[in-house]
Amino acid sequence: MTGIRFPQPASNKSILEGAGSFTPKFDAHGLVTAVVTDATDGELLMVAHMNAEAVALTLETGVAHYFSRSRGKIWKKGETSGNLQTVREIRTDCDQDAIWLKVSVAGHDATCHTGRRSCFYRTVSLENGEAVTKITDDERHFDPATVYSDK
Amino acid sequence: MTGIRFPQPASNKSILEGAGSFTPKFDAHGLVTAVVTDATDGELLMVAHMNAEAVALTLETGVAHYFSRSRGKIWKKGETSGNLQTVREIRTDCDQDAIWLKVSVAGHDATCHTGRRSCFYRTVSLENGEAVTKITDDERHFDPATVYSDK
């Protein structure tokens, strides 16, 4: 457990939106949204969630930690695949309920569990009144069946 | 109300992660996360939420619509400020619970209600064991007091 504590968000908007203490606004489940981009070219890699411990561990270690909602526990991204994320910059938004991590990805330079660089490998568009997805990036940086074989 | 309907997400992962019907995975509140970047330079502008109607309206009109959790209703971004977002591309992630909009912003080319271009105008870092925010962009593209004066 880390020693970093986050004060309650200010009710005063000019304090909340100014410089000073970082006061993440956790939702009813204790989470904030994390947007993750590549520090070099800005590509959107993934969207995840962080609880207070994940935010604190990320700040303290410089390596991205999230909270896995499906597994119900802290998730050090890349621990299995080797695609650890070194955090180059952290930003927050006006109401401090979202966090932006600019990262460098180690290992295969892949973030998606499908082996692709980004989780956002599909476009969405309308075709004959129906919303459809199309794959725009199908390059696999690793083979998920091998990398996650013991899962 | 729009005519677009979204099928239930497939339980089969290879269907969910492949090309085909867009089946957004709405949370318990009926929302997905929307990440919004500038279509020209990729800058992260904001993070918001969309319900099924907001996703459908965005697909149908080509202008970004969200669901305002604070107001509890559909929010056509920029309707008051003039900073409407024309959607150039929509993407979704591997489990389809997040949507990425690449947009062109009209009006003042500002997305944040504070008048700044992006809501992510502050960095977060550790100082003497405490997490603090620092303002990196303080350029106001409009005066919020004037633009939102009737709110």
Short mmCIF file of C-alpha atoms in Angstrom, two decimals:
data_model
loop_
_atom_site.label_atom_id
_atom_site.label_comp_id
_atom_site.label_asym_id
_atom_site.label_seq_id
_atom_site.Cartn_x
_atom_site.Cartn_y
_atom_site.Cartn_z
CA MET A 1 0.00 0.00 0.00
CA THR A 2 1.29 3.44 -0.89
CA GLY A 3 1.40 6.47 1.38
CA ILE A 4 -0.26 8.91 -1.01
CA ARG A 5 -3.65 10.18 0.09
CA PHE A 6 -6.06 12.25 -2.01
CA PRO A 7 -8.11 15.02 -0.37
CA GLN A 8 -11.84 15.28 -1.06
CA PRO A 9 -12.68 17.34 -4.19
CA ALA A 10 -13.43 21.01 -3.44
CA SER A 11 -17.03 22.13 -3.87
CA ASN A 12 -15.70 25.51 -4.98
CA LYS A 13 -15.32 25.30 -8.77
CA SER A 14 -12.42 27.74 -9.07
CA ILE A 15 -10.41 25.63 -6.61
CA LEU A 16 -11.42 22.37 -8.35
CA GLU A 17 -10.44 23.76 -11.77
CA GLY A 18 -7.24 25.54 -10.68
CA ALA A 19 -3.74 24.47 -9.71
CA GLY A 20 -3.17 22.83 -6.31
CA SER A 21 -3.95 19.53 -4.66
CA PHE A 22 -4.91 16.69 -6.98
CA THR A 23 -8.36 15.61 -5.80
CA PRO A 24 -9.63 12.87 -8.13
CA LYS A 25 -13.41 12.60 -8.21
CA PHE A 26 -14.02 8.88 -7.80
CA ASP A 27 -17.43 7.55 -8.84
CA ALA A 28 -19.80 5.43 -6.74
CA HIS A 29 -17.51 2.43 -7.37
CA GLY A 30 -14.41 4.38 -6.30
CA LEU A 31 -13.10 4.69 -9.88
CA VAL A 32 -11.96 7.37 -12.31
CA THR A 33 -11.60 6.89 -16.08
CA ALA A 34 -8.07 6.59 -17.46
CA VAL A 35 -7.27 7.44 -21.08
CA VAL A 36 -3.93 6.07 -22.27
CA THR A 37 -2.01 7.43 -25.25
CA ASP A 38 1.44 6.74 -26.65
CA ALA A 39 3.84 9.44 -25.45
CA THR A 40 5.64 9.52 -28.80
CA ASP A 41 2.92 9.82 -31.43
CA GLY A 42 -0.22 10.41 -29.35
CA GLU A 43 -2.07 7.28 -30.56
CA LEU A 44 -4.98 6.33 -28.30
CA LEU A 45 -4.07 2.92 -26.89
CA MET A 46 -6.74 2.03 -24.34
CA VAL A 47 -9.34 3.23 -21.85
CA ALA A 48 -9.37 1.75 -18.35
CA HIS A 49 -10.31 2.55 -14.77
CA MET A 50 -8.29 3.41 -11.68
CA ASN A 51 -9.14 3.35 -8.01
CA ALA A 52 -7.24 5.45 -5.45
CA GLU A 53 -4.63 2.75 -4.96
CA ALA A 54 -4.02 2.43 -8.72
CA VAL A 55 -3.58 6.20 -9.05
CA ALA A 56 -1.22 6.26 -6.08
CA LEU A 57 0.84 3.27 -7.32
CA THR A 58 1.10 4.86 -10.77
CA LEU A 59 2.32 8.16 -9.30
CA GLU A 60 4.73 6.44 -6.95
CA THR A 61 6.27 3.86 -9.29
CA GLY A 62 5.98 5.63 -12.67
CA VAL A 63 4.47 2.44 -14.11
CA ALA A 64 0.77 2.36 -15.01
CA HIS A 65 -1.54 0.49 -12.64
CA TYR A 66 -5.28 0.15 -13.15
CA PHE A 67 -8.20 -1.45 -11.36
CA SER A 68 -9.58 -4.47 -13.19
CA ARG A 69 -13.34 -4.37 -12.84
CA SER A 70 -13.71 -7.95 -14.11
CA ARG A 71 -11.13 -9.35 -11.69
CA GLY A 72 -11.93 -6.89 -8.89
CA LYS A 73 -8.28 -6.10 -8.14
CA ILE A 74 -5.27 -3.95 -8.94
CA TRP A 75 -3.92 -4.62 -12.40
CA LYS A 76 -0.30 -3.82 -13.23
CA LYS A 77 -0.77 -3.56 -16.98
CA GLY A 78 1.68 -5.75 -18.90
CA GLU A 79 2.68 -7.95 -15.98
CA THR A 80 1.83 -11.09 -18.00
CA SER A 81 2.54 -9.92 -21.55
CA GLY A 82 5.61 -7.82 -20.73
CA ASN A 83 3.99 -4.75 -22.26
CA LEU A 84 4.49 -2.58 -19.19
CA GLN A 85 3.65 1.11 -19.52
CA THR A 86 6.17 3.67 -18.30
CA VAL A 87 4.33 6.90 -17.58
CA ARG A 88 5.83 10.02 -19.16
CA GLU A 89 3.14 12.50 -18.12
CA ILE A 90 -0.12 12.46 -16.21
CA ARG A 91 -2.89 14.97 -16.82
CA THR A 92 -6.35 15.47 -15.39
CA ASP A 93 -9.45 17.23 -16.72
CA CYS A 94 -11.46 20.20 -15.47
CA ASP A 95 -13.57 18.27 -12.97
CA GLN A 96 -10.82 15.75 -12.14
CA ASP A 97 -12.89 12.65 -12.88
CA ALA A 98 -10.66 11.52 -15.75
CA ILE A 99 -6.92 10.94 -15.99
CA TRP A 100 -4.78 10.99 -19.11
CA LEU A 101 -1.60 8.91 -19.09
CA LYS A 102 1.02 9.45 -21.78
CA VAL A 103 3.05 6.24 -21.78
CA SER A 104 5.90 4.35 -23.41
CA VAL A 105 4.99 0.71 -23.93
CA ALA A 106 7.67 -1.93 -23.36
CA GLY A 107 7.79 -5.49 -24.70
CA HIS A 108 5.94 -5.94 -27.99
CA ASP A 109 4.78 -2.30 -28.08
CA ALA A 110 1.23 -3.67 -27.94
CA THR A 111 -1.52 -2.68 -25.54
CA CYS A 112 -4.53 -4.71 -26.66
CA HIS A 113 -4.98 -8.25 -25.33
CA THR A 114 -5.66 -9.27 -28.97
CA GLY A 115 -2.00 -8.50 -29.74
CA ARG A 116 -2.71 -5.27 -31.58
CA ARG A 117 -0.97 -2.02 -30.76
CA SER A 118 -4.20 -0.25 -29.74
CA CYS A 119 -7.53 -1.52 -28.43
CA PHE A 120 -9.19 0.90 -30.89
CA TYR A 121 -8.52 -1.14 -34.02
CA ARG A 122 -12.04 -0.83 -35.46
CA THR A 123 -14.07 1.99 -36.99
CA VAL A 124 -17.80 2.34 -36.50
CA SER A 125 -20.01 3.59 -39.34
CA LEU A 126 -23.55 3.42 -40.64
CA GLU A 127 -24.39 1.05 -43.48
CA ASN A 128 -28.00 0.81 -44.66
CA GLY A 129 -29.16 2.24 -41.35
CA GLU A 130 -27.16 -0.21 -39.23
CA ALA A 131 -24.03 0.52 -37.20
CA VAL A 132 -21.16 -1.76 -38.19
CA THR A 133 -17.53 -2.17 -37.16
CA LYS A 134 -14.64 -2.61 -39.57
CA ILE A 135 -11.11 -3.64 -38.69
CA THR A 136 -8.50 -1.02 -39.66
CA ASP A 137 -5.50 -2.56 -37.89
CA ASP A 138 -5.03 -6.30 -37.91
CA GLU A 139 -1.30 -6.45 -37.24
CA ARG A 140 -0.60 -8.68 -34.23
CA HIS A 141 2.50 -7.77 -32.23
CA PHE A 142 2.24 -10.99 -30.24
CA ASP A 143 0.23 -14.19 -30.22
CA PRO A 144 -2.33 -13.99 -27.39
CA ALA A 145 -2.65 -17.80 -27.23
CA THR A 146 1.05 -18.08 -26.38
CA VAL A 147 1.41 -15.03 -24.16
CA TYR A 148 -1.69 -15.72 -22.04
CA SER A 149 -1.37 -19.52 -22.19
CA ASP A 150 -1.40 -20.00 -18.41
CA LYS A 151 -4.48 -17.81 -17.87
CA MET B 1 -35.70 9.71 -31.58
CA THR B 2 -33.50 7.97 -34.09
CA GLY B 3 -34.18 4.66 -35.80
CA ILE B 4 -30.81 3.06 -35.06
CA ARG B 5 -30.92 0.09 -32.70
CA PHE B 6 -27.94 -1.70 -31.20
CA PRO B 7 -28.00 -5.50 -30.77
CA GLN B 8 -26.92 -7.04 -27.46
CA PRO B 9 -23.15 -7.70 -27.20
CA ALA B 10 -22.14 -11.21 -28.20
CA SER B 11 -20.94 -13.49 -25.41
CA ASN B 12 -18.57 -15.11 -27.93
CA LYS B 13 -15.32 -13.15 -27.72
CA SER B 14 -14.24 -13.65 -31.31
CA ILE B 15 -17.54 -12.17 -32.50
CA LEU B 16 -17.33 -9.30 -29.99
CA GLU B 17 -13.77 -8.49 -31.05
CA GLY B 18 -14.24 -8.94 -34.79
CA ALA B 19 -15.89 -6.98 -37.59
CA GLY B 20 -19.68 -6.92 -37.80
CA SER B 21 -22.56 -5.37 -35.90
CA PHE B 22 -21.64 -2.55 -33.52
CA THR B 23 -22.86 -3.73 -30.12
CA PRO B 24 -21.88 -1.12 -27.52
CA LYS B 25 -21.58 -2.55 -24.01
CA PHE B 26 -23.53 -0.06 -21.91
CA ASP B 27 -22.88 -0.06 -18.15
CA ALA B 28 -25.48 -0.34 -15.37
CA HIS B 29 -26.43 3.30 -16.05
CA GLY B 30 -26.81 2.66 -19.79
CA LEU B 31 -23.60 4.54 -20.66
CA VAL B 32 -20.34 4.01 -22.53
CA THR B 33 -17.23 6.15 -22.19
CA ALA B 34 -16.44 8.54 -25.05
CA VAL B 35 -12.90 9.79 -25.68
CA VAL B 36 -12.74 12.84 -27.91
CA THR B 37 -9.65 13.90 -29.85
CA ASP B 38 -9.01 16.57 -32.47
CA ALA B 39 -9.11 14.99 -35.93
CA THR B 40 -6.25 17.17 -37.15
CA ASP B 41 -3.52 16.88 -34.52
CA GLY B 42 -4.85 14.13 -32.23
CA GLU B 43 -4.97 16.30 -29.07
CA LEU B 44 -7.14 14.78 -26.35
CA LEU B 45 -9.99 17.26 -25.87
CA MET B 46 -12.43 15.67 -23.40
CA VAL B 47 -13.88 12.51 -21.91
CA ALA B 48 -17.66 12.18 -21.69
CA HIS B 49 -20.42 9.57 -21.63
CA MET B 50 -22.99 8.44 -24.19
CA ASN B 51 -26.23 6.52 -23.86
CA ALA B 52 -27.74 4.60 -26.79
CA GLU B 53 -29.62 7.68 -28.00
CA ALA B 54 -26.45 9.82 -27.95
CA VAL B 55 -24.53 7.19 -29.94
CA ALA B 56 -27.37 6.90 -32.44
CA LEU B 57 -27.75 10.69 -32.83
CA THR B 58 -23.99 11.04 -33.33
CA LEU B 59 -23.95 8.35 -36.02
CA GLU B 60 -27.03 9.76 -37.73
CA THR B 61 -26.20 13.48 -37.70
CA GLY B 62 -22.38 13.41 -37.78
CA VAL B 63 -22.38 15.89 -34.88
CA ALA B 64 -21.27 14.71 -31.42
CA HIS B 65 -24.01 14.14 -28.85
CA TYR B 66 -23.37 12.97 -25.29
CA PHE B 67 -25.42 12.16 -22.21
CA SER B 68 -25.00 14.73 -19.46
CA ARG B 69 -24.92 12.85 -16.17
CA SER B 70 -25.33 16.07 -14.15
CA ARG B 71 -28.35 17.25 -16.14
CA GLY B 72 -29.70 13.76 -16.84
CA LYS B 73 -30.33 14.40 -20.52
CA ILE B 74 -28.93 14.37 -24.05
CA TRP B 75 -26.26 17.01 -24.55
CA LYS B 76 -25.48 18.32 -28.01
CA LYS B 77 -21.97 19.55 -27.25
CA GLY B 78 -21.46 23.19 -28.26
CA GLU B 79 -25.12 24.09 -28.56
CA THR B 80 -24.62 27.05 -26.21
CA SER B 81 -20.99 27.97 -26.92
CA GLY B 82 -21.08 27.33 -30.67
CA ASN B 83 -18.22 24.85 -30.33
CA LEU B 84 -20.04 22.04 -32.10
CA GLN B 85 -18.05 18.90 -32.90
CA THR B 86 -18.23 17.47 -36.41
CA VAL B 87 -17.29 13.79 -36.24
CA ARG B 88 -14.64 12.69 -38.74
CA GLU B 89 -14.24 9.11 -37.53
CA ILE B 90 -15.68 6.87 -34.83
CA ARG B 91 -13.79 3.93 -33.36
CA THR B 92 -14.53 1.41 -30.66
CA ASP B 93 -12.30 -0.76 -28.50
CA CYS B 94 -11.92 -4.52 -28.14
CA ASP B 95 -14.83 -5.02 -25.70
CA GLN B 96 -16.91 -2.19 -27.20
CA ASP B 97 -17.43 -0.33 -23.91
CA ALA B 98 -15.58 2.78 -25.08
CA ILE B 99 -15.94 4.98 -28.14
CA TRP B 100 -13.31 7.23 -29.68
CA LEU B 101 -14.52 10.26 -31.63
CA LYS B 102 -12.13 12.15 -33.87
CA VAL B 103 -13.72 15.57 -34.30
CA SER B 104 -13.35 19.01 -35.83
CA VAL B 105 -14.41 21.70 -33.38
CA ALA B 106 -16.32 24.73 -34.71
CA GLY B 107 -16.69 28.16 -33.12
CA HIS B 108 -13.79 29.11 -30.85
CA ASP B 109 -12.00 25.77 -31.37
CA ALA B 110 -12.41 25.23 -27.64
CA THR B 111 -13.88 22.21 -25.90
CA CYS B 112 -13.51 22.97 -22.18
CA HIS B 113 -16.21 24.99 -20.42
CA THR B 114 -13.37 27.07 -18.94
CA GLY B 115 -12.65 28.39 -22.44
CA ARG B 116 -9.52 26.34 -22.96
CA ARG B 117 -8.97 24.18 -26.01
CA SER B 118 -8.83 20.93 -24.02
CA CYS B 119 -10.25 19.90 -20.65
CA PHE B 120 -6.86 18.32 -19.92
CA TYR B 121 -5.00 21.58 -19.25
CA ARG B 122 -3.27 20.39 -16.06
CA THR B 123 -0.49 17.94 -15.28
CA VAL B 124 -0.44 15.82 -12.15
CA SER B 125 2.82 15.08 -10.37
CA LEU B 126 4.24 14.22 -6.98
CA GLU B 127 5.80 16.94 -4.83
CA ASN B 128 7.08 16.05 -1.38
CA GLY B 129 4.85 12.98 -1.36
CA GLU B 130 1.70 14.89 -2.34
CA ALA B 131 -0.07 14.81 -5.70
CA VAL B 132 -0.44 18.29 -7.16
CA THR B 133 -1.86 19.77 -10.36
CA LYS B 134 -0.14 22.42 -12.45
CA ILE B 135 -1.71 24.41 -15.28
CA THR B 136 0.08 23.92 -18.62
CA ASP B 137 -2.43 25.70 -20.86
CA ASP B 138 -4.11 28.87 -19.65
CA GLU B 139 -5.10 30.34 -23.01
CA ARG B 140 -8.83 31.08 -23.04
CA HIS B 141 -10.49 30.88 -26.46
CA PHE B 142 -13.67 32.44 -25.09
CA ASP B 143 -14.91 34.08 -21.92
CA PRO B 144 -17.13 31.57 -20.07
CA ALA B 145 -18.91 34.37 -18.17
CA THR B 146 -20.13 35.86 -21.46
CA VAL B 147 -20.79 32.64 -23.38
CA TYR B 148 -22.73 30.93 -20.58
CA SER B 149 -24.29 34.12 -19.20
CA ASP B 150 -27.88 32.84 -19.47
CA LYS B 151 -27.12 29.56 -17.77
#
